[in-house]
Coordinates of C-alpha atoms in Angstrom, one line a residue:
M1 CA 207.6 -52.9 139.4
S2 CA 210.2 -54.5 137.2
A3 CA 207.7 -56.9 135.7
T4 CA 205.3 -55.9 132.9
L5 CA 202.3 -54.3 134.5
T6 CA 198.8 -54.9 133.1
P7 CA 195.7 -52.8 133.5
G8 CA 193.9 -53.9 136.6
S9 CA 197.0 -55.1 138.5
T10 CA 197.8 -53.5 141.8
L11 CA 200.5 -50.8 141.7
T12 CA 201.5 -49.1 144.9
G13 CA 204.0 -46.8 143.4
I14 CA 201.6 -44.1 142.4
R15 CA 201.3 -41.1 144.7
P16 CA 200.8 -37.3 144.6
A17 CA 203.8 -35.5 143.3
S18 CA 205.8 -33.5 145.8
E19 CA 208.1 -30.5 145.5
A20 CA 211.0 -33.0 146.1
D21 CA 210.0 -34.8 142.8
M22 CA 210.4 -31.7 140.7
T23 CA 214.0 -32.3 139.7
A24 CA 213.2 -35.7 138.4
I25 CA 210.0 -34.5 136.7
T26 CA 211.9 -31.7 135.0
A27 CA 214.5 -34.2 133.7
I28 CA 211.8 -36.5 132.3
Y29 CA 210.1 -33.6 130.6
A30 CA 213.4 -32.1 129.3
H31 CA 214.0 -35.4 127.4
H32 CA 210.6 -35.2 125.8
V33 CA 211.1 -31.5 124.8
R34 CA 214.5 -32.2 123.4
H35 CA 213.9 -35.5 121.6
G36 CA 210.2 -36.2 121.4
S37 CA 207.1 -34.9 119.7
A38 CA 204.5 -35.4 122.5
S39 CA 205.3 -31.9 123.7
F40 CA 205.3 -29.0 121.3
E41 CA 207.5 -27.0 123.6
T42 CA 210.9 -26.4 122.0
R43 CA 212.7 -24.8 125.0
V44 CA 213.2 -26.9 128.1
P45 CA 211.7 -25.2 131.2
D46 CA 213.9 -25.2 134.3
V47 CA 212.9 -26.7 137.7
V48 CA 211.7 -23.3 138.9
E49 CA 209.2 -23.1 136.0
M50 CA 208.1 -26.7 136.3
T51 CA 207.5 -26.1 140.1
R52 CA 205.5 -23.0 139.3
R53 CA 203.3 -25.0 136.8
R54 CA 202.7 -27.8 139.4
T55 CA 201.8 -25.2 142.1
A56 CA 199.3 -23.5 139.7
L57 CA 197.7 -26.8 138.9
L58 CA 197.4 -27.9 142.5
E59 CA 196.0 -24.4 143.5
G60 CA 193.4 -24.9 140.7
G61 CA 192.2 -28.2 142.3
F62 CA 193.8 -30.5 139.7
P63 CA 195.6 -33.8 140.4
Y64 CA 199.4 -34.2 139.8
V65 CA 200.8 -37.7 140.4
V66 CA 204.1 -39.7 140.0
V67 CA 204.9 -43.3 139.6
E68 CA 208.0 -44.5 141.3
D69 CA 210.0 -47.7 141.9
D70 CA 212.4 -47.9 144.9
G71 CA 212.2 -44.1 145.3
V72 CA 213.0 -43.4 141.7
V73 CA 210.4 -41.3 139.8
L74 CA 209.7 -43.1 136.5
G75 CA 206.9 -40.9 135.2
Y76 CA 204.3 -38.4 136.1
A77 CA 200.8 -37.3 135.0
Y78 CA 198.5 -34.4 135.7
A79 CA 195.3 -32.9 134.6
G80 CA 194.7 -29.3 134.0
A81 CA 192.1 -27.0 132.5
Y82 CA 191.2 -27.9 128.9
R83 CA 190.5 -24.2 128.2
P84 CA 190.4 -21.1 130.5
R85 CA 186.8 -19.9 129.9
A86 CA 184.2 -20.7 132.5
A87 CA 182.0 -23.0 130.4
Y88 CA 184.9 -25.4 130.1
S89 CA 185.5 -25.6 133.8
N90 CA 184.2 -29.2 134.0
T91 CA 186.5 -30.5 131.3
V92 CA 190.2 -31.4 131.9
E93 CA 193.1 -32.2 129.6
D94 CA 195.5 -35.0 130.7
S95 CA 199.3 -35.1 130.3
I96 CA 201.5 -38.2 130.9
Y97 CA 205.2 -38.4 130.6
L98 CA 207.5 -41.4 131.3
R99 CA 211.3 -41.7 131.5
S100 CA 212.6 -43.1 128.2
D101 CA 213.8 -46.3 129.9
A102 CA 210.4 -46.8 131.6
T103 CA 208.2 -47.2 128.6
G104 CA 206.4 -50.4 127.6
R105 CA 205.8 -51.5 131.2
G106 CA 202.2 -50.4 131.6
L107 CA 203.1 -47.4 133.7
G108 CA 201.3 -44.9 131.4
S109 CA 198.1 -46.9 131.8
H110 CA 198.4 -46.9 135.5
L111 CA 199.1 -43.2 135.7
L112 CA 196.1 -42.6 133.5
T113 CA 193.9 -44.8 135.7
A114 CA 194.9 -42.8 138.7
L115 CA 194.4 -39.5 137.0
I116 CA 190.9 -40.5 135.8
G117 CA 189.9 -41.6 139.3
A118 CA 191.3 -38.4 140.8
C119 CA 189.4 -36.2 138.3
E120 CA 186.2 -38.1 138.9
A121 CA 186.6 -37.6 142.6
R122 CA 186.9 -33.9 142.0
G123 CA 183.6 -33.9 139.9
F124 CA 185.1 -33.3 136.5
R125 CA 182.9 -34.6 133.7
Q126 CA 185.1 -34.9 130.5
M127 CA 188.7 -35.6 129.9
I128 CA 190.5 -34.6 126.7
A129 CA 193.8 -36.1 125.5
V130 CA 195.7 -33.9 123.1
V131 CA 198.3 -36.3 121.7
G132 CA 201.2 -34.7 120.0
D133 CA 202.1 -36.4 116.8
S134 CA 199.7 -38.8 115.1
A135 CA 202.6 -41.3 114.9
N136 CA 202.6 -41.5 118.8
I137 CA 200.6 -44.8 118.6
P138 CA 201.5 -45.9 122.1
S139 CA 199.9 -42.8 123.7
I140 CA 196.9 -43.1 121.5
R141 CA 196.5 -46.8 122.4
V142 CA 196.9 -46.2 126.2
H143 CA 194.0 -43.7 125.9
E144 CA 191.8 -45.9 123.8
R145 CA 192.3 -48.8 126.2
Q146 CA 191.0 -46.5 129.0
G147 CA 187.8 -45.7 127.1
F148 CA 188.8 -42.6 125.2
R149 CA 187.5 -42.3 121.6
R150 CA 189.2 -40.4 118.8
I151 CA 187.3 -37.2 118.0
G152 CA 189.6 -35.8 115.4
T153 CA 193.0 -34.9 114.1
L154 CA 194.4 -31.5 113.6
E155 CA 196.8 -31.9 110.8
A156 CA 200.3 -30.2 110.6
V157 CA 199.6 -27.7 113.4
G158 CA 203.1 -28.0 114.9
Y159 CA 206.6 -27.9 113.5
K160 CA 209.4 -29.5 115.5
H161 CA 212.5 -31.5 114.8
G162 CA 212.3 -30.6 111.1
R163 CA 208.9 -31.9 110.4
W164 CA 205.2 -31.0 110.6
L165 CA 203.3 -32.7 113.4
D166 CA 199.6 -33.5 113.9
I167 CA 197.6 -33.5 117.1
V168 CA 195.2 -36.3 117.8
L169 CA 192.3 -35.5 120.0
L170 CA 190.6 -38.1 122.2
Q171 CA 187.8 -37.7 124.7
R172 CA 186.4 -39.7 127.6
R173 CA 183.4 -39.2 129.8
L174 CA 184.2 -38.9 133.5
G175 CA 181.7 -39.8 136.3
E176 CA 178.2 -38.8 135.4
G177 CA 179.3 -37.2 132.2
T178 CA 176.4 -35.2 130.7
S179 CA 173.7 -37.1 132.6
S180 CA 173.3 -34.4 135.1
A181 CA 174.3 -30.8 135.6
P182 CA 177.8 -30.3 137.0
R183 CA 178.6 -28.8 140.4
A184 CA 179.4 -25.1 140.3
R185 CA 183.1 -24.2 140.0
D186 CA 185.0 -21.0 140.4
A187 CA 186.3 -20.1 137.0

């Protein structure tokens, strides 16, 4: 995985996240909370909280994956409920986080591809990306290359690191999209 990866290339380092990955996942997320604007959290959750979040997602039937190289977790991605009300139960929101030294290698794109496939296999119909900070062009571009379209910007809805931050919303149809009624879900 040391070479630049391009969409469509084969990547064998993506797999479901395990409890053993949670220390690495927590460290990756901690960096984004402390230094980035992709997450609007301002306090770093500990490994117990991150494990609780992963467990809740898995119990809800959502995918949670990691990308690794030689046993080292370089990033992770998951989908979760877009909103808690029943009418939203066929729509998911994606999240992707990479180690700071693993960016620019195509890993985010590969994680997103895996996440889209896993969500389609579970029968979800829409995926929403809520990109923190309109200046987060790499995240916006990764989503656009995967068929997401911009649907709006919420201006100055977060304040972190001494500045106001926007949220860019992007959306992508999954599977049959709106061409048929979805399967029933417990919600």
